[in-house]
Amino acid sequence: MTAVTESVRASSLGAGGMLRLGIGAVYAAAAVPLFFIYNILPASLRQAGQPPEIANLVFLAYLPFALRAIWAPMVDRLGRQRAPVYRLIVLICLALAVLGIASLLAFSPASGAVSITLAATALIVLIATATIALDGYLMAMLPAVERARSAALQGGGFALGGLAMGLGILACDGADWHVVIWLLMGVMAALALPALALPVAALPSFVPEATETTRRGVWRFLVGAASRRRVGLSLTLHGGLALAGGMLPVLQVDAGLSLGQIALVSAAGANGVGLIAAWATGLALQRLSAWHMAAVISLASALSFGAIALAAPKVGPFAAIALSLLVMALGYAFFVIFRALVLKGCGGPRGATQAATLASLDAFVSTVFAILAGLVIGRFGLPALLCLSALLCAAGAALAFGAGRSADEIDITP
């Protein structure tokens, strides 16, 4: 009997390691085209002679991330809480995305901006669908506590993928468009390959929770107290961070940073500190609940932005880089915390749809506040923007402290 128990335990540990590898691989692979489309593609179009309004058109490719809740129910209907089906959807989407990158070779940045944008949008649809399916897979594989802990793997994988692509772009600086696209395809394929390690069967220790097998109704889920707290955290903490993040391009240029320095900060700096922040937040979540960790990050953000607003109305190059890295680290910490809260609070036949809906709302909040950053800094200046960010983060801290004491918020610590 002891031998059987030890065999099951060893099998569970092995499957757990493969699961962690697969989760990180999915997000690492997803980060590659996302980083390219957001950071590199607009600059490539502009360098090819496209006017700014056409070069920035590529940002429309990100709309599927804010709209993924629309087709998430279809993914849930296909999956039906069956881990192998969700896994297959993840792998198919990643494979199609890798192959789809080749379509960019057919167009030139100088003359095919619209076609490139449409191809990029299709890539984002595939990546968004893979993340929806991965959420459904995790809900079919793991109890709420364990899948919430996987958020750090997602954040770390995302940072690693962005870092790999960013360093690759820096190494190929000045290379031909076709070289960059082949690099994009190769890096994504290499990072996506370990996703095959995702186990097909649920871990032996997993027993579905009763609430997860009966929870239905996305609207009823959204208007519930738990969902309102998560949306509130997005509006406050993420709103404050997005407001601060939206002003970074203007701040970096006004501080005298060159385009090469900005690219280095975006590629190596952002994803490097993001990798560290995701790892550190994951460690903290082993001791603190997600809501308590949200309160800590919210308070740290509020104090940091408030202090900078009062102490440094004039920001030089070094301060601009330091502030950029701070905002990026806090952003990755929020990503891990919010993903933990989403994965813990969703489940059942429509679990992936619930998670996609919260993610869509969060993406919408981030976009709106990032756009508002330009208006605020242009009209009122940097100190006012940082003060507003600090106030939003302080509101997030108050919300998180209160949510952590709510009886219906289950602690994710052991």
Tab-separated table of C-alpha atoms in Angstrom:
chain	number	residue	atom	x	y	z
A	1	MET	CA	0.000	0.000	0.000
A	2	THR	CA	2.868	2.348	0.803
A	3	ALA	CA	4.522	1.588	-2.544
A	4	VAL	CA	1.299	2.450	-4.378
A	5	THR	CA	0.983	5.710	-2.449
A	6	GLU	CA	4.580	6.655	-3.222
A	7	SER	CA	4.050	5.819	-6.903
A	8	VAL	CA	0.967	8.056	-7.094
A	9	ARG	CA	2.826	10.848	-5.300
A	10	ALA	CA	5.798	10.600	-7.684
A	11	SER	CA	3.450	10.584	-10.670
A	12	SER	CA	1.690	13.664	-9.313
A	13	LEU	CA	4.989	15.501	-8.810
A	14	GLY	CA	6.136	14.617	-12.331
A	15	ALA	CA	2.850	15.725	-13.866
A	16	GLY	CA	2.988	18.906	-11.804
A	17	GLY	CA	6.405	19.767	-13.211
A	18	MET	CA	5.222	19.163	-16.772
A	19	LEU	CA	2.152	21.280	-16.081
A	20	ARG	CA	4.240	24.194	-14.816
A	21	LEU	CA	6.527	23.943	-17.838
A	22	GLY	CA	3.541	23.928	-20.197
A	23	ILE	CA	1.835	26.901	-18.563
A	24	GLY	CA	4.987	29.013	-18.737
A	25	ALA	CA	5.563	27.968	-22.362
A	26	VAL	CA	2.084	29.058	-23.496
A	27	TYR	CA	2.524	32.555	-22.101
A	28	ALA	CA	6.144	32.832	-23.237
A	29	ALA	CA	5.121	31.959	-26.784
A	30	ALA	CA	2.132	34.322	-26.641
A	31	ALA	CA	4.357	37.211	-25.547
A	32	VAL	CA	6.531	37.024	-28.678
A	33	PRO	CA	4.016	38.273	-31.282
A	34	LEU	CA	2.411	40.588	-28.726
A	35	PHE	CA	5.750	42.275	-28.018
A	36	PHE	CA	6.523	42.507	-31.724
A	37	ILE	CA	3.160	43.972	-32.702
A	38	TYR	CA	3.100	46.504	-29.876
A	39	ASN	CA	6.740	47.618	-29.754
A	40	ILE	CA	8.333	46.839	-33.112
A	41	LEU	CA	5.688	46.843	-35.819
A	42	PRO	CA	4.610	50.515	-35.506
A	43	ALA	CA	8.254	51.619	-35.678
A	44	SER	CA	8.868	49.360	-38.706
A	45	LEU	CA	5.917	50.893	-40.562
A	46	ARG	CA	7.047	54.405	-39.672
A	47	GLN	CA	10.627	53.733	-40.817
A	48	ALA	CA	9.237	52.400	-44.102
A	49	GLY	CA	7.674	55.805	-44.767
A	50	GLN	CA	4.141	55.266	-43.503
A	51	PRO	CA	2.503	58.355	-41.928
A	52	PRO	CA	1.957	58.238	-38.135
A	53	GLU	CA	-1.802	57.696	-38.435
A	54	ILE	CA	-1.198	54.604	-40.600
A	55	ALA	CA	1.682	53.294	-38.467
A	56	ASN	CA	-0.448	53.582	-35.319
A	57	LEU	CA	-3.304	51.764	-37.050
A	58	VAL	CA	-1.610	48.542	-36.027
A	59	PHE	CA	-2.701	49.108	-32.422
A	60	LEU	CA	-6.205	48.141	-33.590
A	61	ALA	CA	-4.828	44.603	-33.789
A	62	TYR	CA	-5.033	44.510	-29.982
A	63	LEU	CA	-8.833	44.840	-30.011
A	64	PRO	CA	-9.354	41.046	-29.865
A	65	PHE	CA	-7.767	41.004	-26.406
A	66	ALA	CA	-10.416	43.428	-25.145
A	67	LEU	CA	-13.185	41.581	-27.019
A	68	ARG	CA	-12.242	37.957	-26.336
A	69	ALA	CA	-15.243	37.498	-24.045
A	70	ILE	CA	-17.367	37.482	-27.231
A	71	TRP	CA	-16.115	34.101	-28.461
A	72	ALA	CA	-15.072	32.646	-25.091
A	73	PRO	CA	-18.477	30.868	-24.722
A	74	MET	CA	-17.724	28.960	-27.931
A	75	VAL	CA	-14.433	27.749	-26.420
A	76	ASP	CA	-16.305	26.642	-23.284
A	77	ARG	CA	-18.920	24.821	-25.357
A	78	LEU	CA	-16.171	22.977	-27.203
A	79	GLY	CA	-14.228	22.206	-24.035
A	80	ARG	CA	-17.103	21.204	-21.734
A	81	GLN	CA	-14.707	21.045	-18.757
A	82	ARG	CA	-12.622	18.385	-20.532
A	83	ALA	CA	-8.916	19.105	-20.083
A	84	PRO	CA	-7.759	17.211	-23.233
A	85	VAL	CA	-10.074	19.282	-25.458
A	86	TYR	CA	-8.929	22.596	-23.970
A	87	ARG	CA	-5.324	21.440	-24.318
A	88	LEU	CA	-5.880	20.621	-27.987
A	89	ILE	CA	-7.348	24.084	-28.611
A	90	VAL	CA	-4.313	25.703	-26.967
A	91	LEU	CA	-1.865	23.719	-29.089
A	92	ILE	CA	-3.774	24.256	-32.337
A	93	CYS	CA	-3.963	28.023	-31.758
A	94	LEU	CA	-0.243	28.261	-30.992
A	95	ALA	CA	0.657	26.178	-34.048
A	96	LEU	CA	-1.570	28.278	-36.315
A	97	ALA	CA	-0.079	31.462	-34.860
A	98	VAL	CA	3.465	30.275	-35.620
A	99	LEU	CA	2.450	29.386	-39.180
A	100	GLY	CA	0.437	32.592	-39.489
A	101	ILE	CA	3.521	34.692	-38.852
A	102	ALA	CA	4.750	33.527	-42.259
A	103	SER	CA	1.886	35.480	-43.861
A	104	LEU	CA	3.694	38.693	-42.899
A	105	LEU	CA	6.426	37.748	-45.387
A	106	ALA	CA	3.979	38.376	-48.222
A	107	PHE	CA	3.670	42.086	-47.410
A	108	SER	CA	6.020	45.045	-47.327
A	109	PRO	CA	5.866	47.686	-44.565
A	110	ALA	CA	6.204	50.346	-47.269
A	111	SER	CA	3.051	49.354	-49.136
A	112	GLY	CA	1.107	46.767	-47.134
A	113	ALA	CA	0.312	48.446	-43.823
A	114	VAL	CA	-3.384	47.526	-43.904
A	115	SER	CA	-2.688	43.911	-44.870
A	116	ILE	CA	-0.045	43.647	-42.142
A	117	THR	CA	-2.521	45.028	-39.599
A	118	LEU	CA	-5.152	42.475	-40.627
A	119	ALA	CA	-2.611	39.644	-40.369
A	120	ALA	CA	-1.512	40.921	-36.955
A	121	THR	CA	-5.155	41.021	-35.833
A	122	ALA	CA	-5.595	37.384	-36.860
A	123	LEU	CA	-2.497	36.480	-34.827
A	124	ILE	CA	-3.914	38.251	-31.770
A	125	VAL	CA	-7.218	36.372	-32.173
A	126	LEU	CA	-5.319	33.076	-32.103
A	127	ILE	CA	-3.245	34.105	-29.063
A	128	ALA	CA	-6.332	35.347	-27.206
A	129	THR	CA	-8.141	32.085	-27.961
A	130	ALA	CA	-5.164	30.096	-26.654
A	131	THR	CA	-5.273	32.001	-23.355
A	132	ILE	CA	-9.040	31.429	-23.052
A	133	ALA	CA	-8.556	27.714	-23.611
A	134	LEU	CA	-5.656	27.582	-21.151
A	135	ASP	CA	-7.921	29.038	-18.448
A	136	GLY	CA	-10.509	26.353	-19.191
A	137	TYR	CA	-7.768	23.722	-19.104
A	138	LEU	CA	-6.519	24.901	-15.710
A	139	MET	CA	-10.051	24.889	-14.296
A	140	ALA	CA	-10.496	21.312	-15.491
A	141	MET	CA	-7.091	20.262	-14.125
A	142	LEU	CA	-6.565	22.061	-10.822
A	143	PRO	CA	-8.479	23.228	-7.752
A	144	ALA	CA	-8.872	26.981	-7.265
A	145	VAL	CA	-5.922	27.250	-4.878
A	146	GLU	CA	-3.449	25.603	-7.258
A	147	ARG	CA	-4.531	27.370	-10.423
A	148	ALA	CA	-4.321	30.718	-8.637
A	149	ARG	CA	-0.687	29.940	-7.856
A	150	SER	CA	-0.059	29.304	-11.553
A	151	ALA	CA	-0.483	33.045	-12.181
A	152	ALA	CA	3.190	33.610	-11.348
A	153	LEU	CA	4.172	31.098	-14.038
A	154	GLN	CA	2.014	32.981	-16.529
A	155	GLY	CA	3.550	36.335	-15.630
A	156	GLY	CA	7.072	34.930	-15.648
A	157	GLY	CA	6.519	33.170	-18.973
A	158	PHE	CA	5.125	36.342	-20.507
A	159	ALA	CA	8.143	38.359	-19.346
A	160	LEU	CA	10.560	35.685	-20.587
A	161	GLY	CA	8.961	35.642	-24.036
A	162	GLY	CA	9.086	39.418	-24.317
A	163	LEU	CA	12.690	39.440	-23.128
A	164	ALA	CA	13.753	36.805	-25.681
A	165	MET	CA	12.066	38.637	-28.553
A	166	GLY	CA	13.334	42.026	-27.409
A	167	LEU	CA	16.932	40.868	-27.199
A	168	GLY	CA	16.568	39.192	-30.583
A	169	ILE	CA	15.337	42.426	-32.135
A	170	LEU	CA	18.202	44.365	-30.567
A	171	ALA	CA	20.699	41.822	-31.923
A	172	CYS	CA	19.183	42.157	-35.402
A	173	ASP	CA	18.952	45.943	-35.311
A	174	GLY	CA	18.797	47.264	-38.863
A	175	ALA	CA	18.055	43.845	-40.384
A	176	ASP	CA	15.743	43.343	-43.335
A	177	TRP	CA	11.978	42.905	-42.738
A	178	HIS	CA	12.135	39.257	-43.807
A	179	VAL	CA	14.936	38.523	-41.332
A	180	VAL	CA	12.872	40.002	-38.504
A	181	ILE	CA	9.812	37.921	-39.447
A	182	TRP	CA	11.851	34.692	-39.585
A	183	LEU	CA	13.291	35.606	-36.185
A	184	LEU	CA	9.771	36.175	-34.854
A	185	MET	CA	8.634	32.783	-36.139
A	186	GLY	CA	11.681	30.955	-34.821
A	187	VAL	CA	11.538	32.442	-31.327
A	188	MET	CA	7.823	31.764	-30.962
A	189	ALA	CA	8.145	28.196	-32.231
A	190	ALA	CA	11.017	27.478	-29.825
A	191	LEU	CA	9.112	28.851	-26.843
A	192	ALA	CA	5.828	27.169	-27.836
A	193	LEU	CA	7.335	23.687	-28.160
A	194	PRO	CA	7.361	22.942	-24.385
A	195	ALA	CA	3.589	23.562	-24.338
A	196	LEU	CA	3.347	19.958	-25.562
A	197	ALA	CA	4.315	19.042	-21.987
A	198	LEU	CA	0.842	20.024	-20.731
A	199	PRO	CA	-0.554	16.798	-19.189
A	200	VAL	CA	-3.643	15.299	-20.805
A	201	ALA	CA	-5.231	13.965	-17.614
A	202	ALA	CA	-6.005	15.825	-14.392
A	203	LEU	CA	-3.607	15.446	-11.494
A	204	PRO	CA	-4.446	12.474	-9.231
A	205	SER	CA	-5.066	14.762	-6.244
A	206	PHE	CA	-7.652	16.954	-8.014
A	207	VAL	CA	-11.241	16.728	-6.769
A	208	PRO	CA	-13.667	19.227	-8.400
A	209	GLU	CA	-15.296	21.618	-5.973
A	210	ALA	CA	-19.077	21.536	-5.763
A	211	THR	CA	-19.409	25.238	-6.567
A	212	GLU	CA	-17.362	24.758	-9.724
A	213	THR	CA	-19.686	22.099	-11.130
A	214	THR	CA	-22.871	24.098	-10.562
A	215	ARG	CA	-21.847	27.751	-11.159
A	216	ARG	CA	-23.657	29.154	-14.227
A	217	GLY	CA	-24.695	32.482	-15.709
A	218	VAL	CA	-22.028	34.973	-16.732
A	219	TRP	CA	-24.159	38.010	-15.921
A	220	ARG	CA	-25.030	36.636	-12.482
A	221	PHE	CA	-21.316	36.024	-11.989
A	222	LEU	CA	-20.372	39.560	-13.028
A	223	VAL	CA	-22.862	41.310	-10.738
A	224	GLY	CA	-21.777	39.203	-7.777
A	225	ALA	CA	-19.816	40.816	-4.958
A	226	ALA	CA	-16.617	38.876	-5.731
A	227	SER	CA	-16.570	39.982	-9.371
A	228	ARG	CA	-17.341	43.577	-8.457
A	229	ARG	CA	-14.293	43.604	-6.186
A	230	ARG	CA	-12.074	42.360	-9.010
A	231	VAL	CA	-13.432	44.944	-11.437
A	232	GLY	CA	-12.977	47.574	-8.735
A	233	LEU	CA	-9.334	46.576	-8.286
A	234	SER	CA	-8.845	46.892	-12.036
A	235	LEU	CA	-10.429	50.363	-12.080
A	236	THR	CA	-8.296	51.596	-9.185
A	237	LEU	CA	-4.915	49.860	-9.067
A	238	HIS	CA	-4.651	48.969	-12.757
A	239	GLY	CA	-6.143	52.321	-13.698
A	240	GLY	CA	-3.435	54.097	-11.718
A	241	LEU	CA	-0.672	51.930	-13.168
A	242	ALA	CA	-1.989	52.324	-16.725
A	243	LEU	CA	-2.155	56.088	-16.251
A	244	ALA	CA	1.488	56.088	-15.152
A	245	GLY	CA	2.468	53.668	-17.925
A	246	GLY	CA	0.728	55.728	-20.587
A	247	MET	CA	2.926	58.711	-19.900
A	248	LEU	CA	6.211	56.783	-20.222
A	249	PRO	CA	6.807	57.346	-23.971
A	250	VAL	CA	6.338	61.108	-23.565
A	251	LEU	CA	8.420	61.171	-20.390
A	252	GLN	CA	11.282	59.210	-21.958
A	253	VAL	CA	11.485	61.460	-25.017
A	254	ASP	CA	11.186	64.667	-22.990
A	255	ALA	CA	13.935	63.422	-20.650
A	256	GLY	CA	16.320	63.188	-23.602
A	257	LEU	CA	16.508	59.425	-24.071
A	258	SER	CA	17.487	58.278	-27.554
A	259	LEU	CA	15.386	55.768	-29.510
A	260	GLY	CA	18.070	53.139	-28.894
A	261	GLN	CA	17.927	53.728	-25.142
A	262	ILE	CA	14.129	53.586	-25.180
A	263	ALA	CA	14.244	50.304	-27.111
A	264	LEU	CA	16.727	48.859	-24.609
A	265	VAL	CA	14.528	49.888	-21.674
A	266	SER	CA	11.451	48.402	-23.356
A	267	ALA	CA	13.097	45.159	-24.437
A	268	ALA	CA	15.529	44.181	-21.699
A	269	GLY	CA	14.496	46.496	-18.877
A	270	ALA	CA	10.729	46.003	-18.942
A	271	ASN	CA	10.762	42.248	-19.323
A	272	GLY	CA	13.816	41.764	-17.096
A	273	VAL	CA	12.230	43.520	-14.126
A	274	GLY	CA	8.924	41.884	-15.090
A	275	LEU	CA	10.467	38.439	-14.761
A	276	ILE	CA	11.836	39.329	-11.327
A	277	ALA	CA	8.557	40.950	-10.248
A	278	ALA	CA	6.488	37.927	-11.348
A	279	TRP	CA	8.825	35.550	-9.494
A	280	ALA	CA	8.825	37.685	-6.320
A	281	THR	CA	5.038	38.093	-6.393
A	282	GLY	CA	4.619	34.348	-6.810
A	283	LEU	CA	6.795	33.733	-3.761
A	284	ALA	CA	4.812	36.292	-1.761
A	285	LEU	CA	1.536	34.609	-2.732
A	286	GLN	CA	2.746	31.463	-0.984
A	287	ARG	CA	2.498	33.346	2.306
A	288	LEU	CA	-0.053	36.090	1.679
A	289	SER	CA	-3.505	35.938	0.144
A	290	ALA	CA	-3.961	37.525	-3.279
A	291	TRP	CA	-6.045	40.343	-1.793
A	292	HIS	CA	-3.462	41.115	0.890
A	293	MET	CA	-0.769	41.129	-1.785
A	294	ALA	CA	-2.940	43.456	-3.877
A	295	ALA	CA	-3.149	45.793	-0.912
A	296	VAL	CA	0.643	45.759	-0.498
A	297	ILE	CA	1.269	46.518	-4.194
A	298	SER	CA	-1.433	49.203	-4.223
A	299	LEU	CA	0.030	50.925	-1.176
A	300	ALA	CA	3.583	50.693	-2.543
A	301	SER	CA	2.408	52.174	-5.855
A	302	ALA	CA	0.548	55.012	-4.162
A	303	LEU	CA	3.510	55.937	-1.958
A	304	SER	CA	5.994	55.703	-4.843
A	305	PHE	CA	3.982	57.843	-7.244
A	306	GLY	CA	3.130	60.362	-4.549
A	307	ALA	CA	6.748	60.714	-3.435
A	308	ILE	CA	8.001	61.131	-7.006
A	309	ALA	CA	5.324	63.730	-7.749
A	310	LEU	CA	6.426	65.808	-4.754
A	311	ALA	CA	10.191	65.306	-5.023
A	312	ALA	CA	10.953	65.337	-8.733
A	313	PRO	CA	8.805	67.651	-10.853
A	314	LYS	CA	11.688	67.730	-13.377
A	315	VAL	CA	12.733	64.263	-14.529
A	316	GLY	CA	16.135	63.624	-16.130
A	317	PRO	CA	17.258	60.587	-18.177
A	318	PHE	CA	18.282	58.433	-15.201
A	319	ALA	CA	15.083	59.217	-13.302
A	320	ALA	CA	13.005	58.512	-16.431
A	321	ILE	CA	14.583	55.065	-16.782
A	322	ALA	CA	14.133	54.322	-13.062
A	323	LEU	CA	10.492	55.424	-13.153
A	324	SER	CA	9.894	53.329	-16.281
A	325	LEU	CA	11.312	50.203	-14.627
A	326	LEU	CA	9.275	50.868	-11.474
A	327	VAL	CA	6.024	51.157	-13.412
A	328	MET	CA	6.833	48.017	-15.403
A	329	ALA	CA	7.658	45.992	-12.285
A	330	LEU	CA	4.439	47.092	-10.573
A	331	GLY	CA	2.514	46.264	-13.741
A	332	TYR	CA	3.813	42.695	-13.806
A	333	ALA	CA	3.056	42.310	-10.093
A	334	PHE	CA	-0.515	43.429	-10.772
A	335	PHE	CA	-0.769	40.951	-13.658
A	336	VAL	CA	0.161	38.033	-11.400
A	337	ILE	CA	-2.169	39.144	-8.598
A	338	PHE	CA	-5.124	39.828	-10.881
A	339	ARG	CA	-4.670	36.518	-12.692
A	340	ALA	CA	-4.579	34.735	-9.317
A	341	LEU	CA	-7.820	36.418	-8.277
A	342	VAL	CA	-9.482	35.650	-11.615
A	343	LEU	CA	-8.436	31.985	-11.665
A	344	LYS	CA	-9.509	31.576	-8.042
A	345	GLY	CA	-12.887	33.217	-8.573
A	346	CYS	CA	-13.914	31.470	-11.802
A	347	GLY	CA	-14.915	27.886	-12.478
A	348	GLY	CA	-17.580	25.533	-13.715
A	349	PRO	CA	-19.019	24.975	-17.198
A	350	ARG	CA	-18.523	28.636	-18.103
A	351	GLY	CA	-15.329	29.212	-16.157
A	352	ALA	CA	-13.202	30.200	-19.161
A	353	THR	CA	-15.930	32.627	-20.265
A	354	GLN	CA	-16.022	34.188	-16.797
A	355	ALA	CA	-12.237	34.608	-16.793
A	356	ALA	CA	-12.247	36.035	-20.329
A	357	THR	CA	-14.939	38.541	-19.382
A	358	LEU	CA	-12.961	39.842	-16.412
A	359	ALA	CA	-9.808	39.959	-18.561
A	360	SER	CA	-11.658	41.885	-21.281
A	361	LEU	CA	-12.910	44.456	-18.794
A	362	ASP	CA	-9.419	44.814	-17.375
A	363	ALA	CA	-7.943	45.315	-20.856
A	364	PHE	CA	-10.552	47.986	-21.572
A	365	VAL	CA	-9.689	49.794	-18.327
A	366	SER	CA	-5.982	49.698	-19.121
A	367	THR	CA	-6.531	51.073	-22.629
A	368	VAL	CA	-8.764	53.933	-21.516
A	369	PHE	CA	-6.423	55.080	-18.739
A	370	ALA	CA	-3.362	54.806	-20.993
A	371	ILE	CA	-5.100	57.092	-23.497
A	372	LEU	CA	-6.094	59.506	-20.740
A	373	ALA	CA	-2.439	59.763	-19.680
A	374	GLY	CA	-1.597	61.855	-22.744
A	375	LEU	CA	-4.437	64.267	-22.024
A	376	VAL	CA	-3.578	64.629	-18.330
A	377	ILE	CA	0.174	65.147	-18.765
A	378	GLY	CA	-0.378	67.563	-21.649
A	379	ARG	CA	-2.880	69.696	-19.771
A	380	PHE	CA	-1.739	69.467	-16.155
A	381	GLY	CA	1.848	68.136	-16.219
A	382	LEU	CA	3.693	65.156	-14.769
A	383	PRO	CA	3.212	65.903	-11.026
A	384	ALA	CA	-0.566	66.074	-11.438
A	385	LEU	CA	-0.606	62.803	-13.363
A	386	LEU	CA	1.471	61.033	-10.728
A	387	CYS	CA	-0.745	62.415	-7.958
A	388	LEU	CA	-3.835	61.105	-9.747
A	389	SER	CA	-2.138	57.720	-10.181
A	390	ALA	CA	-1.277	57.712	-6.474
A	391	LEU	CA	-4.903	58.451	-5.516
A	392	LEU	CA	-6.211	55.646	-7.718
A	393	CYS	CA	-3.689	53.199	-6.244
A	394	ALA	CA	-4.567	54.320	-2.709
A	395	ALA	CA	-8.221	53.587	-3.480
A	396	GLY	CA	-7.111	50.164	-4.699
A	397	ALA	CA	-5.313	49.571	-1.395
A	398	ALA	CA	-8.453	50.414	0.586
A	399	LEU	CA	-10.546	48.110	-1.611
A	400	ALA	CA	-8.038	45.260	-1.325
A	401	PHE	CA	-7.772	45.547	2.469
A	402	GLY	CA	-11.558	45.367	2.724
A	403	ALA	CA	-11.855	42.499	0.250
A	404	GLY	CA	-9.247	40.470	2.115
A	405	ARG	CA	-11.525	40.456	5.159
A	406	SER	CA	-14.647	39.333	3.276
A	407	ALA	CA	-16.009	35.954	4.242
A	408	ASP	CA	-16.616	34.895	0.638
A	409	GLU	CA	-12.999	35.458	-0.413
A	410	ILE	CA	-11.196	32.168	0.173
A	411	ASP	CA	-7.559	32.571	1.152
A	412	ILE	CA	-5.205	30.982	-1.390
A	413	THR	CA	-2.439	30.390	1.132
A	414	PRO	CA	-1.929	26.859	2.472
